[in-house]
C-alpha cells in the first residue's frame, strides 16, 4: 500500500525514497521496525519485489519521497523516514516542509551535547521527542511540535500508533483516507485512488491525529481507531504554489480540484489579455488545463503542439555546457505541422529562472512560428520560498531583477503576459487570507528569522 | 549522441539497452569495439556519466533498445547490439524486426556445427556474415541479407563503416539524418532533433547504406562519405501499426507527421460515427491527437479527463492477482469534475486484449459518467503480428473471438465504435498497397512459414 | 598507510572494517571527515583502489577492524570507526575492548533523552564527550574516559588531533610508532614494518596521547608534535590471551616477542611432560612456535604434519549440520607419510570448546597414527572473558564442565596434557600481577557487574 | 561438493571461478545447465549460500578456477566452465593447460566462418566438438581431442555424462576419486579429503573417462558407471614444476607425496652444499618442507623466522611504484629474535624473476643477520613454460640472463646455491623421461610451433 501511495506522490520528491514498517516480533515479544531506503525513484528503489513482500512486513507503515530543501542531497543519512530507538520505544518520522527555527534549536541541542546524524531540519523533532520528560510518546511528540516553528506535514510511526500532524498554518497539504477498517494519510488525495482508499477529509492546520489498533496493543486486532486533538489554534495559509505548480492535477485541495483551478487560471488569463493568434499550445504537462481554459475562453484552437518525452527523469544525465540546449531538446519537441506559419500562444504555469522558457520560445520560432506570445498562468515569482519548495536565490529569479519588457526581450517572445495577482486569487476561489502567497508578494506569514537577510523588496 | 538518440527512441523498447563504439587503439594500431549493455531504461543503464565519457570512446557507434519478440527476455545474452570478432574483423549489429525464416536457418547452421550464444533471431545475420566466402565485410553482409527473410531495419558497425539496411518491404522504419559532416541513422525521425541533427530521408526498402570516413581508414579524418546500393527490389509495406500506436507523434513516416495522421483518424471517426455527448476524453497519451481531431470535427468539447501518472515504467511492480485493477488505477486517474453527470466519449488508439479498456470504462462510470461511449481510432485487431510487434496469441485478441456487441458488453460501455478499415487507409493518406495491414486483414505480405498454423480466419 | 596497517591487523577482526580521514576543505575553509566502511576483510572492502586514492584524502586517519563482542554483528551501524559531528567539531572513534559499565551508562543517557544509533558499547564514549561541559575536545574526551570502566584501547580523530588512549589496566595492547616526522598508533607492533614505521614504545595503561600538527592548525604543516598525559594511575593487567592466542607472532608485547614467548611455552611443556613419541606436529598456525620449542626441548622430531588451506576466511560458507566435519576437513589435511604408523604428539595453543580438537585427533588417527598425544600450550580455559575477547558462555567451555580424564575421553586422544598455570606465568617472563589471567583463574581485575551472574567457580 | 573441491584447489587459480550443474527440468522434460561464474576467489564468488542451495541444483557438476595463461584476464567471457547449447545438446567444459596448436586451429575455423566468443584457447574444443560429424557427443568430443595438441586436463559435462580426459603426455595432473556410489574428478588429490571422497587413481595420459548414471538416462537413478578409453598412446611427461612449486603439499602425484618430495629436495640440497650457519629459515609456505629436510640433513636448527600474513590474496592492492618494497613487507615479516646476529640460511622453492628474493635478503639483513645464504630447492629457471604455467618472457627470468655470481650480487646474498638438475631428478624419484623439465633444460616435449621464436638457448 505504502509503495503504491509513494508512487502516486513521486512528483513531490524524486531524489530518494524509503519505507518503514512496524512489525511485531512474536519470537522476542516486542515491536520492531523494518526499513528500506535508497537514492532514486520509488520504482527503482523498490524494484526487487521481495523487499515489499518479505522484508517490509508489518501492520502499519510510513514512507517518504525526498525533495531536498535543507540538508545535502548526496548525504544518505538524510533519506527519510528517519528511524530511531530511544527510551520510549521505536520512532519513525516523515516530514514535508521546512522548520524556520531549525538553526536556533539545533544550536541549543548541540550545546547540550546532542549528536546529530543528518543535516536535515527534520531530525530535530526526534531529539525533542526523546528529550521530553512527558510520560508517553504521544505527549512527547506533542511537546516537540510545540517547540518547532515553520511548515510541517508529518507522519510518525510509534510502536503502537500512526500519528499525523500539520503545522498551525497548514502550508503543505495532508489528507486522511479510509480503506475498509483502516486509515491512510497522504500528502495529496491523488494517492488514495490507486490503493482503493476513499478521501475522508484534510488534516486541519494545528491538528494531530493518533491512529491505533482498537484496544491499543501493538500485536492486536485489525480494526483501527482514531483520535484527534487540536494542538495549536488554526491559522490556515496553504501555499498557493501547490495550485500553481506543485500538486498533481487529480488532487483536491481545500475542496477544489487542482485541475479545475488551473483551468480557471487559463480562463482568467483570457479575460485579462485579449490576443490575436492562430493556435494555443501548452508547455506540457502542468500548463495543459490552463491552455485548455484559455483556448475555450478565447476561442483560439487548442493543440498539443509540443511533445514531451515520457522517459525524462532525474537519472537523465545533464548534458555538458557546450550542448546546453540539448536538455530542453531531449525533453520537448515541437510539431511543425501545427506551428509553421502560425501565430502561436504558448501557455506555461510559471516562470522561475526563465532559462527553459527562453529555449522553448526559440524552439517554437525554429519550427516556423510567425509570432510567439508567451502567457504565464501565474504572476511573476519575485521572492524565494522558505516553507518547503526549493526555489533558487532571489537574484536568480527572472522577475526579481527584470521588468516585464526586459523579461520579454530575454525570452525573445513577441509578447509576454502574466496572470495578475488579483486574477490569481479570484480564480483560485479561496479567500486570500487563507493562502500563503509569499513567492508573489514577499509577505511571509511566519518570521523567517535570519534568512530575512536573503530577501529584498522588488519594486517593479 | 547515441545515448540521446536511444533515449528519444525509448518507447520502441524498454527491456534492455546497449551501445557499442568503434575506437581506434593507437597503442596496438588496430580498431577495437567498446560495449556497455544492461537491463532497464536508457537513463538507468547509462546513469554513470563516466560510462559515456570514458568507457565508450570512439568515432562511430550504434545502440539498441530491446523489446522482445523472439528470444527470452530474461537472457542477458539477448541484449543488443550483438558484438563479435571474426576473421573479417569486429562486427556489431542492432536489429529491429522479425526474421520469418529464422528457424530453418538456425537448424541448418547448427547442423553444420555453428554454436549460438543467444536465442534471438538477429544472431543468425552474424553467423551468415562470418561464413560468407565474399572477400570484404560489405559483400559478406550483403550475402547474409540475401539469405534472411522477414522484417529487418538494421544498423551494423564494422571496423571501417557504419552500415544501415532495410528489408525489401520496409516493414519497420529507418531514417537517415545529417549532423554537420557526419551522418546519423535512427528508427524514427524524432531522434534527430534532440541531438541537433537534420532529417535527410528514409532508408529505402531494399537499400543498404555504407557510411565511412572519407578515404576509408579507421583512424582517419572526420568527414564522412556515404554510398547507397539497392540490394533487393523495393516492394514497400510499412506496418500501419507504426501510425496507429507504435511511433512517437513527433516522428515523420513516408512524409506524414504521425501526430497529424492520428488527428485525421479522429476526424474520420467523427465522420463515420455521429454521437451525442458532452465531452471527449482521450486515453493518454497515444490517443490525444485523435481525440482532439474528433472533438474538433464533432464540435463536442475536448478535455484531459483522465490523468496519467508520469512515473509508470517497466520497473513498476505488477500488483498481485487479487489487486488486479490496481495496475490501471496506479497509472490512470479520472477527474470527476469533468466527468460526473456527463455523457462521455472516450477515444483510444486501439483495442488488443481489451482488459485495460474494460477497467477504464468502469473507472469513468465510477467517476460519475452517465454514459460512456468507447471510440477506437483504428479497426478491430483480429490477427497477430509476425514482423516485429509483440502481439498476444490470436485467441487473446478481443476482436478475434467476439462480435462488436459482445465486445461492447465485455467492456461495459454504452456504445462501442471502431474506425472502419477504409477510413483508416483513407485518413492515413498512403496507398493501401504500400502498407502492411495484416493485424486488421490477416493478409501477410511475406510467407510466415510454419507460424501460419497460429492464425485462423476471423469471419465477423 | 591506514589500509596497510589494518591489513596487518586483520587477525584482530574479520567481520567488518572502515577508515575515516580528516581532510581540510579549502573551499569551505573547514575540516571535513571522509569515510568508507563495509562488511568483510580489509582487502575486499577497499578493493577499489580509487577509494583509497581519491575518496579518502587527508592528513590524518584512523581505521578499525571489527570483531564483535557486544552489538549485533549484522548491524551495519555497528561498524567502526564511528563518526559524528557535534558542537565541538568532527569526531571519529575506534575502540578495542569492552566497557563493563556499559548498560548502566546507556540507561542513564537514554533516560536523559539521548538517541543511540548503534548497539555497540563504544558509542557511549561519543555521547559522553558531546555532553561534557569542558571547553575543548581533549578535555571533553578526558572527562568521558573518566566515566567509563572496562577495557579500552582507543584511537580518536578530531579536527586538529589524533588521540590515543588506553584504560588504566591496559587489557588490550596499543603501541606508538614513528614514520619520519609523523606518528602512528596501532594495536600491535606488527603493523609498523609493512608501512615502514619504527616501533617507539607502548602507550601506557592510563595514558592519553595527543598528536597534532606543530602549531596546531588543521590545515597546517606536516610535522607532528605529541603530548602525553597520565589520566589515571596505571595498574597494568595485560590479557595473557594475547600471548597465548590472539596477537600475531611477529608482534612485541611488554618487550617480549610473542613468537619467542610461545616457543617458551613449548619448552616449558616439555619440562612438565615427558612423553615417548616419534613426531611432534603443531595445529597450524598459532601453535607452530610452541611445537618447535617442544620438539627442540624433547628431542622428538618436528614436522608440519597437518596442512592448512590458505584461503579459509570468514566468507567461507559453513557446511550444513549433516556434513559437520567438513569445516575442519576443508581447513586442515593430515600428511599420511609423516603420520602413518607413528606415535604422534599434537601441540595446540589452547582448548576452548574442544570440538575442533576432537576432529583433529580423529583425523590424525584416520591418517594412521598409532598414538595421538594432545598437548596444549596453555592451562585449561575455565572462565569466559569480559574484556574484549569473544569466548562462549562458561558451560560451553570444555574445561569448565569436564575433568582432565573426561576431556581426554571426549577428544579421543591417547593422552592429554596442559601447560600448568605456574609454567605459563614463568614462561611468559612477566610478573603475574601485571597480567590478566581471568580465563584460567576466574579472577577478574575489574568488577564485571551484573555479568558476574554468568560465572561460577570451577572446582577441578 | 564442487564448491568445496574448488576451494581446496584455489591455489591453482585465483582470478575467477565458476560452477555449472546439469539439472533435469521435469516441467519441460529436458536437461538444462545452470551456471554461476565471477571474478575473484571461490569463497567470494559463491558467498551467497543461496547460489549453491537454490540456483545450482542438479545431479552432476563441473567447476573451474581461472589462472590466465592465454586470453586476457579482464575479459569476463574467458571465465570457465564454458557453456554452450549446440545441435548435440548442452556442453560445459573446464580446461587446465595450454593448447600448442591453438593459433593454427583458430585461424582455420575462423576462415570457415566460426565466431569466437572468448580469447581463450579452450573454446576451440567446443567448436571442434560442435562441428564434428560423429553421431554422439562422446565421439564428437573424441574427434575434437584428436585434433588439438598441447596440454589439457579436461572435465566436460554433457546432458548425460561427466567426461574427464588428459592429453597423451599428462602435463597437468588429473585424478579420479570415489564418494559412495558417485565419482569425482579433480586436478589434485587434495580436493578429495575435504568432501569425504577417496582417491582411486590418476586419469592416465591419453585416457578419456565417461561417467554416467547407470542405465544412462539424464533423469535417472543415483548410481554411476564409468567407462575408460585410451584415445591416444600414453607418453607421460608430468610437469616437474608441480612438485617444485605448483601443487599443494598434501596432494599426491604419480604415487609420491608432494610434501615428501619437497623434503627430499632439502635433503639433497644439504648433500650438495655444505654450509656453516646458525639457523635455517624457509620462505613460507612452499619451501617449508625443503627447509625442514635441509635442517635435518645438515644438523642446523630449523626456525620459522619469517612470518607470512595470512590474508594476502589477489584482491590486495599492489602498492605504487614509490613504495615498491611494501608488497613484500605487507606479506612477510622477519623475527629479529631468531635472526639478529646469526648466520642465516634461507631456503626458497625456486627463483623466477628474483625481485622478491632480493627484498627478502635485504629484509633478513635488516633484521640483523650477519650472513644470509640463499638456497634454492630447484635448479635455475632458464626457459619459459608453454604448457599451462604462467612464467614471464625469457629475458625476465633471472637465470636466463645472469651467471650464478651475477645472480648472487643481484640478490645481495652472502652466497647463493641451487639444487643441481641431477639432484632434482634423483630426489623426485621418478624416471627423468616421464617428466617435463623444460623450464630447466629448454627441452620441449611437444613442438611449441611459432612460439619457439620466443626462446633462445642459455649457455651458462
PDB file of N, CA, C and O in Angstrom, chain C residues 3-4 7 10 14 46 194 248 250 257 259 263 285 296 302-303 309-313 316-317 319 326 333 335 337, chain D residues 3-4 7 14 46 194 248 250 257 259 263 285 296 302-303 309-313 316-317 319 326 333 335 337:
ATOM      1  N   UNK C   3      45.311   1.683   5.457  1.00  0.00           N
ATOM      2  CA  UNK C   3      44.910   0.446   4.786  1.00  0.00           C
ATOM      3  C   UNK C   3      45.925  -0.658   5.045  1.00  0.00           C
ATOM      4  O   UNK C   3      45.563  -1.777   5.432  1.00  0.00           O
ATOM      5  N   UNK C   4      47.205  -0.372   4.845  1.00  0.00           N
ATOM      6  CA  UNK C   4      48.220  -1.406   5.064  1.00  0.00           C
ATOM      7  C   UNK C   4      48.296  -1.787   6.538  1.00  0.00           C
ATOM      8  O   UNK C   4      48.518  -2.945   6.878  1.00  0.00           O
ATOM      9  N   UNK C   7      45.372  -4.009   7.319  1.00  0.00           N
ATOM     10  CA  UNK C   7      45.603  -5.315   6.708  1.00  0.00           C
ATOM     11  C   UNK C   7      46.528  -6.148   7.589  1.00  0.00           C
ATOM     12  O   UNK C   7      46.311  -7.351   7.783  1.00  0.00           O
ATOM     13  N   UNK C  10      44.544  -7.601  10.456  1.00  0.00           N
ATOM     14  CA  UNK C  10      43.321  -8.293  10.048  1.00  0.00           C
ATOM     15  C   UNK C  10      42.929  -9.409  11.029  1.00  0.00           C
ATOM     16  O   UNK C  10      41.738  -9.655  11.267  1.00  0.00           O
ATOM     17  N   UNK C  14      37.646  -9.736  11.673  1.00  0.00           N
ATOM     18  CA  UNK C  14      37.441 -10.074  10.268  1.00  0.00           C
ATOM     19  C   UNK C  14      36.009  -9.825   9.807  1.00  0.00           C
ATOM     20  O   UNK C  14      35.645 -10.147   8.689  1.00  0.00           O
ATOM     21  N   UNK C  46      38.102  -2.500   0.646  1.00  0.00           N
ATOM     22  CA  UNK C  46      38.827  -1.428  -0.048  1.00  0.00           C
ATOM     23  C   UNK C  46      39.401  -1.914  -1.379  1.00  0.00           C
ATOM     24  O   UNK C  46      40.447  -1.457  -1.802  1.00  0.00           O
ATOM     25  N   UNK C 194      55.161  -3.152   7.839  1.00  0.00           N
ATOM     26  CA  UNK C 194      54.595  -3.056   6.496  1.00  0.00           C
ATOM     27  C   UNK C 194      54.461  -1.635   5.972  1.00  0.00           C
ATOM     28  O   UNK C 194      54.395  -1.424   4.770  1.00  0.00           O
ATOM     29  N   UNK C 248      49.663 -11.443  16.812  1.00  0.00           N
ATOM     30  CA  UNK C 248      50.452 -12.040  15.749  1.00  0.00           C
ATOM     31  C   UNK C 248      51.840 -12.366  16.267  1.00  0.00           C
ATOM     32  O   UNK C 248      52.393 -11.639  17.086  1.00  0.00           O
ATOM     33  N   UNK C 250      54.721 -12.012  15.078  1.00  0.00           N
ATOM     34  CA  UNK C 250      55.750 -11.008  14.840  1.00  0.00           C
ATOM     35  C   UNK C 250      55.475  -9.696  15.556  1.00  0.00           C
ATOM     36  O   UNK C 250      56.079  -8.678  15.237  1.00  0.00           O
ATOM     37  N   UNK C 257      58.909 -10.770  22.446  1.00  0.00           N
ATOM     38  CA  UNK C 257      58.432 -11.267  21.163  1.00  0.00           C
ATOM     39  C   UNK C 257      57.360 -12.318  21.415  1.00  0.00           C
ATOM     40  O   UNK C 257      57.569 -13.274  22.171  1.00  0.00           O
ATOM     41  N   UNK C 259      56.249 -14.559  19.438  1.00  0.00           N
ATOM     42  CA  UNK C 259      56.724 -15.847  18.927  1.00  0.00           C
ATOM     43  C   UNK C 259      57.664 -16.517  19.931  1.00  0.00           C
ATOM     44  O   UNK C 259      57.545 -17.720  20.212  1.00  0.00           O
ATOM     45  N   UNK C 263      57.278 -20.038  21.945  1.00  0.00           N
ATOM     46  CA  UNK C 263      58.287 -21.093  21.914  1.00  0.00           C
ATOM     47  C   UNK C 263      58.629 -21.529  23.339  1.00  0.00           C
ATOM     48  O   UNK C 263      58.744 -22.728  23.628  1.00  0.00           O
ATOM     49  N   UNK C 285      48.027 -22.223  12.678  1.00  0.00           N
ATOM     50  CA  UNK C 285      49.366 -21.712  12.636  1.00  0.00           C
ATOM     51  C   UNK C 285      49.886 -21.335  14.021  1.00  0.00           C
ATOM     52  O   UNK C 285      51.103 -21.349  14.244  1.00  0.00           O
ATOM     53  N   UNK C 296      62.367 -29.216  20.166  1.00  0.00           N
ATOM     54  CA  UNK C 296      63.767 -28.987  20.472  1.00  0.00           C
ATOM     55  C   UNK C 296      64.098 -29.432  21.896  1.00  0.00           C
ATOM     56  O   UNK C 296      65.111 -30.096  22.122  1.00  0.00           O
ATOM     57  N   UNK C 302      60.383 -32.555  14.812  1.00  0.00           N
ATOM     58  CA  UNK C 302      59.286 -31.643  14.462  1.00  0.00           C
ATOM     59  C   UNK C 302      58.894 -31.843  13.005  1.00  0.00           C
ATOM     60  O   UNK C 302      59.751 -31.973  12.145  1.00  0.00           O
ATOM     61  N   UNK C 303      57.602 -31.862  12.739  1.00  0.00           N
ATOM     62  CA  UNK C 303      57.133 -31.963  11.352  1.00  0.00           C
ATOM     63  C   UNK C 303      55.874 -31.103  11.163  1.00  0.00           C
ATOM     64  O   UNK C 303      55.063 -30.979  12.079  1.00  0.00           O
ATOM     65  N   UNK C 309      44.674 -25.065   4.702  1.00  0.00           N
ATOM     66  CA  UNK C 309      44.250 -24.375   3.480  1.00  0.00           C
ATOM     67  C   UNK C 309      44.403 -22.873   3.696  1.00  0.00           C
ATOM     68  O   UNK C 309      43.866 -22.308   4.645  1.00  0.00           O
ATOM     69  N   UNK C 310      45.118 -22.211   2.781  1.00  0.00           N
ATOM     70  CA  UNK C 310      45.458 -20.797   2.958  1.00  0.00           C
ATOM     71  C   UNK C 310      44.321 -19.849   2.585  1.00  0.00           C
ATOM     72  O   UNK C 310      44.476 -18.638   2.664  1.00  0.00           O
ATOM     73  N   UNK C 311      43.201 -20.366   2.143  1.00  0.00           N
ATOM     74  CA  UNK C 311      42.131 -19.498   1.651  1.00  0.00           C
ATOM     75  C   UNK C 311      40.896 -19.511   2.538  1.00  0.00           C
ATOM     76  O   UNK C 311      39.840 -19.047   2.152  1.00  0.00           O
ATOM     77  N   UNK C 312      41.038 -20.117   3.724  1.00  0.00           N
ATOM     78  CA  UNK C 312      39.890 -20.176   4.630  1.00  0.00           C
ATOM     79  C   UNK C 312      39.751 -18.851   5.370  1.00  0.00           C
ATOM     80  O   UNK C 312      40.642 -18.458   6.106  1.00  0.00           O
ATOM     81  N   UNK C 313      38.630 -18.133   5.127  1.00  0.00           N
ATOM     82  CA  UNK C 313      38.347 -16.922   5.881  1.00  0.00           C
ATOM     83  C   UNK C 313      36.876 -16.909   6.251  1.00  0.00           C
ATOM     84  O   UNK C 313      36.169 -17.871   6.035  1.00  0.00           O
ATOM     85  N   UNK C 316      33.877 -17.980   3.955  1.00  0.00           N
ATOM     86  CA  UNK C 316      33.686 -19.384   3.637  1.00  0.00           C
ATOM     87  C   UNK C 316      32.384 -19.888   4.258  1.00  0.00           C
ATOM     88  O   UNK C 316      32.117 -19.680   5.435  1.00  0.00           O
ATOM     89  N   UNK C 317      31.579 -20.528   3.424  1.00  0.00           N
ATOM     90  CA  UNK C 317      30.261 -20.959   3.889  1.00  0.00           C
ATOM     91  C   UNK C 317      30.369 -22.146   4.837  1.00  0.00           C
ATOM     92  O   UNK C 317      30.970 -23.159   4.500  1.00  0.00           O
ATOM     93  N   UNK C 319      29.476 -25.396   6.400  1.00  0.00           N
ATOM     94  CA  UNK C 319      28.696 -26.525   5.864  1.00  0.00           C
ATOM     95  C   UNK C 319      27.503 -26.839   6.766  1.00  0.00           C
ATOM     96  O   UNK C 319      27.465 -26.463   7.930  1.00  0.00           O
ATOM     97  N   UNK C 326      33.056 -31.347   7.812  1.00  0.00           N
ATOM     98  CA  UNK C 326      33.709 -30.780   6.649  1.00  0.00           C
ATOM     99  C   UNK C 326      34.422 -29.471   6.978  1.00  0.00           C
ATOM    100  O   UNK C 326      35.409 -29.129   6.353  1.00  0.00           O
ATOM    101  N   UNK C 333      44.438 -30.670   6.488  1.00  0.00           N
ATOM    102  CA  UNK C 333      44.633 -32.022   5.939  1.00  0.00           C
ATOM    103  C   UNK C 333      45.888 -32.626   6.559  1.00  0.00           C
ATOM    104  O   UNK C 333      46.924 -31.961   6.605  1.00  0.00           O
ATOM    105  N   UNK C 335      49.140 -35.252   6.688  1.00  0.00           N
ATOM    106  CA  UNK C 335      50.031 -35.883   5.712  1.00  0.00           C
ATOM    107  C   UNK C 335      50.333 -37.313   6.169  1.00  0.00           C
ATOM    108  O   UNK C 335      51.129 -37.518   7.088  1.00  0.00           O
ATOM    109  N   UNK C 337      52.170 -39.657   5.079  1.00  0.00           N
ATOM    110  CA  UNK C 337      53.548 -40.169   5.025  1.00  0.00           C
ATOM    111  C   UNK C 337      54.324 -39.788   6.283  1.00  0.00           C
ATOM    112  O   UNK C 337      55.329 -40.415   6.607  1.00  0.00           O
TER     113      UNK C 337
ATOM    114  N   UNK D   3      31.841 -26.846  -4.906  1.00  0.00           N
ATOM    115  CA  UNK D   3      32.323 -25.655  -4.197  1.00  0.00           C
ATOM    116  C   UNK D   3      33.479 -26.007  -3.277  1.00  0.00           C
ATOM    117  O   UNK D   3      34.525 -25.366  -3.293  1.00  0.00           O
ATOM    118  N   UNK D   4      33.326 -27.044  -2.481  1.00  0.00           N
ATOM    119  CA  UNK D   4      34.395 -27.413  -1.549  1.00  0.00           C
ATOM    120  C   UNK D   4      35.631 -27.900  -2.302  1.00  0.00           C
ATOM    121  O   UNK D   4      36.762 -27.651  -1.904  1.00  0.00           O
ATOM    122  N   UNK D   7      37.393 -24.910  -3.726  1.00  0.00           N
ATOM    123  CA  UNK D   7      38.044 -24.203  -2.639  1.00  0.00           C
ATOM    124  C   UNK D   7      39.374 -24.869  -2.289  1.00  0.00           C
ATOM    125  O   UNK D   7      40.387 -24.204  -2.039  1.00  0.00           O
ATOM    126  N   UNK D  14      43.403 -18.042  -9.030  1.00  0.00           N
ATOM    127  CA  UNK D  14      42.742 -17.128  -8.098  1.00  0.00           C
ATOM    128  C   UNK D  14      42.062 -15.966  -8.793  1.00  0.00           C
ATOM    129  O   UNK D  14      41.561 -15.053  -8.153  1.00  0.00           O
ATOM    130  N   UNK D  46      31.019 -17.270  -4.512  1.00  0.00           N
ATOM    131  CA  UNK D  46      29.876 -18.062  -4.039  1.00  0.00           C
ATOM    132  C   UNK D  46      29.505 -17.709  -2.606  1.00  0.00           C
ATOM    133  O   UNK D  46      29.033 -18.554  -1.862  1.00  0.00           O
ATOM    134  N   UNK D 194      38.513 -33.053   1.712  1.00  0.00           N
ATOM    135  CA  UNK D 194      37.508 -32.104   2.214  1.00  0.00           C
ATOM    136  C   UNK D 194      36.073 -32.470   1.880  1.00  0.00           C
ATOM    137  O   UNK D 194      35.152 -32.007   2.549  1.00  0.00           O
ATOM    138  N   UNK D 248      49.664 -28.558  -4.215  1.00  0.00           N
ATOM    139  CA  UNK D 248      49.568 -28.425  -2.761  1.00  0.00           C
ATOM    140  C   UNK D 248      50.359 -29.539  -2.108  1.00  0.00           C
ATOM    141  O   UNK D 248      50.385 -30.664  -2.606  1.00  0.00           O
ATOM    142  N   UNK D 250      49.782 -31.421   0.349  1.00  0.00           N
ATOM    143  CA  UNK D 250      49.005 -32.593   0.746  1.00  0.00           C
ATOM    144  C   UNK D 250      48.413 -33.318  -0.452  1.00  0.00           C
ATOM    145  O   UNK D 250      47.525 -34.159  -0.281  1.00  0.00           O
ATOM    146  N   UNK D 257      54.064 -38.319  -2.398  1.00  0.00           N
ATOM    147  CA  UNK D 257      53.575 -37.168  -1.635  1.00  0.00           C
ATOM    148  C   UNK D 257      54.379 -35.947  -2.048  1.00  0.00           C
ATOM    149  O   UNK D 257      55.621 -35.960  -2.034  1.00  0.00           O
ATOM    150  N   UNK D 259      54.688 -33.162  -0.514  1.00  0.00           N
ATOM    151  CA  UNK D 259      55.438 -32.679   0.648  1.00  0.00           C
ATOM    152  C   UNK D 259      56.715 -33.493   0.849  1.00  0.00           C
ATOM    153  O   UNK D 259      57.798 -32.932   1.091  1.00  0.00           O
ATOM    154  N   UNK D 263      60.620 -32.319   0.725  1.00  0.00           N
ATOM    155  CA  UNK D 263      61.564 -32.561   1.820  1.00  0.00           C
ATOM    156  C   UNK D 263      62.833 -33.212   1.274  1.00  0.00           C
ATOM    157  O   UNK D 263      63.948 -32.840   1.662  1.00  0.00           O
ATOM    158  N   UNK D 285      55.143 -20.299   1.972  1.00  0.00           N
ATOM    159  CA  UNK D 285      54.901 -21.573   2.640  1.00  0.00           C
ATOM    160  C   UNK D 285      55.557 -22.723   1.872  1.00  0.00           C
ATOM    161  O   UNK D 285      55.879 -23.744   2.487  1.00  0.00           O
ATOM    162  N   UNK D 296      67.311 -30.962   8.904  1.00  0.00           N
ATOM    163  CA  UNK D 296      67.527 -32.278   9.475  1.00  0.00           C
ATOM    164  C   UNK D 296      68.816 -32.901   8.922  1.00  0.00           C
ATOM    165  O   UNK D 296      69.614 -33.459   9.676  1.00  0.00           O
ATOM    166  N   UNK D 302      66.244 -25.587  12.565  1.00  0.00           N
ATOM    167  CA  UNK D 302      65.153 -25.051  11.739  1.00  0.00           C
ATOM    168  C   UNK D 302      64.348 -24.046  12.555  1.00  0.00           C
ATOM    169  O   UNK D 302      64.049 -24.292  13.728  1.00  0.00           O
ATOM    170  N   UNK D 303      64.010 -22.930  11.927  1.00  0.00           N
ATOM    171  CA  UNK D 303      63.140 -21.956  12.599  1.00  0.00           C
ATOM    172  C   UNK D 303      62.180 -21.336  11.584  1.00  0.00           C
ATOM    173  O   UNK D 303      62.537 -21.149  10.418  1.00  0.00           O
ATOM    174  N   UNK D 309      51.813 -13.001   6.356  1.00  0.00           N
ATOM    175  CA  UNK D 309      50.460 -12.513   6.622  1.00  0.00           C
ATOM    176  C   UNK D 309      49.457 -13.452   5.941  1.00  0.00           C
ATOM    177  O   UNK D 309      49.538 -13.705   4.743  1.00  0.00           O
ATOM    178  N   UNK D 310      48.500 -13.960   6.715  1.00  0.00           N
ATOM    179  CA  UNK D 310      47.570 -14.978   6.220  1.00  0.00           C
ATOM    180  C   UNK D 310      46.459 -14.417   5.357  1.00  0.00           C
ATOM    181  O   UNK D 310      45.597 -15.169   4.892  1.00  0.00           O
ATOM    182  N   UNK D 311      46.396 -13.099   5.168  1.00  0.00           N
ATOM    183  CA  UNK D 311      45.256 -12.505   4.459  1.00  0.00           C
ATOM    184  C   UNK D 311      45.641 -11.926   3.109  1.00  0.00           C
ATOM    185  O   UNK D 311      44.894 -11.177   2.506  1.00  0.00           O
ATOM    186  N   UNK D 312      46.857 -12.229   2.661  1.00  0.00           N
ATOM    187  CA  UNK D 312      47.311 -11.711   1.375  1.00  0.00           C
ATOM    188  C   UNK D 312      46.732 -12.568   0.249  1.00  0.00           C
ATOM    189  O   UNK D 312      47.031 -13.741   0.162  1.00  0.00           O
ATOM    190  N   UNK D 313      45.896 -11.950  -0.582  1.00  0.00           N
ATOM    191  CA  UNK D 313      45.386 -12.638  -1.758  1.00  0.00           C
ATOM    192  C   UNK D 313      45.384 -11.675  -2.922  1.00  0.00           C
ATOM    193  O   UNK D 313      45.879 -10.566  -2.827  1.00  0.00           O
ATOM    194  N   UNK D 316      44.324  -7.890  -2.852  1.00  0.00           N
ATOM    195  CA  UNK D 316      45.180  -6.931  -2.162  1.00  0.00           C
ATOM    196  C   UNK D 316      45.747  -5.944  -3.180  1.00  0.00           C
ATOM    197  O   UNK D 316      46.293  -6.330  -4.205  1.00  0.00           O
ATOM    198  N   UNK D 317      45.607  -4.662  -2.888  1.00  0.00           N
ATOM    199  CA  UNK D 317      46.027  -3.634  -3.848  1.00  0.00           C
ATOM    200  C   UNK D 317      47.545  -3.537  -3.914  1.00  0.00           C
ATOM    201  O   UNK D 317      48.208  -3.355  -2.898  1.00  0.00           O
ATOM    202  N   UNK D 319      50.906  -1.955  -4.154  1.00  0.00           N
ATOM    203  CA  UNK D 319      51.314  -0.587  -3.809  1.00  0.00           C
ATOM    204  C   UNK D 319      51.939   0.099  -5.023  1.00  0.00           C
ATOM    205  O   UNK D 319      52.389  -0.551  -5.962  1.00  0.00           O
ATOM    206  N   UNK D 326      56.868  -2.340  -0.298  1.00  0.00           N
ATOM    207  CA  UNK D 326      55.790  -2.623   0.633  1.00  0.00           C
ATOM    208  C   UNK D 326      55.089  -3.938   0.312  1.00  0.00           C
ATOM    209  O   UNK D 326      54.574  -4.601   1.192  1.00  0.00           O
ATOM    210  N   UNK D 333      57.188 -10.832   7.369  1.00  0.00           N
ATOM    211  CA  UNK D 333      57.913 -10.094   8.407  1.00  0.00           C
ATOM    212  C   UNK D 333      58.952 -11.015   9.026  1.00  0.00           C
ATOM    213  O   UNK D 333      58.636 -12.152   9.380  1.00  0.00           O
ATOM    214  N   UNK D 335      61.562 -12.299  12.057  1.00  0.00           N
ATOM    215  CA  UNK D 335      61.567 -12.266  13.521  1.00  0.00           C
ATOM    216  C   UNK D 335      62.989 -11.990  14.002  1.00  0.00           C
ATOM    217  O   UNK D 335      63.835 -12.890  13.977  1.00  0.00           O
ATOM    218  N   UNK D 337      64.379 -11.789  16.843  1.00  0.00           N
ATOM    219  CA  UNK D 337      64.935 -12.569  17.954  1.00  0.00           C
ATOM    220  C   UNK D 337      65.547 -13.879  17.447  1.00  0.00           C
ATOM    221  O   UNK D 337      66.382 -14.475  18.110  1.00  0.00           O
TER     222      UNK D 337
END
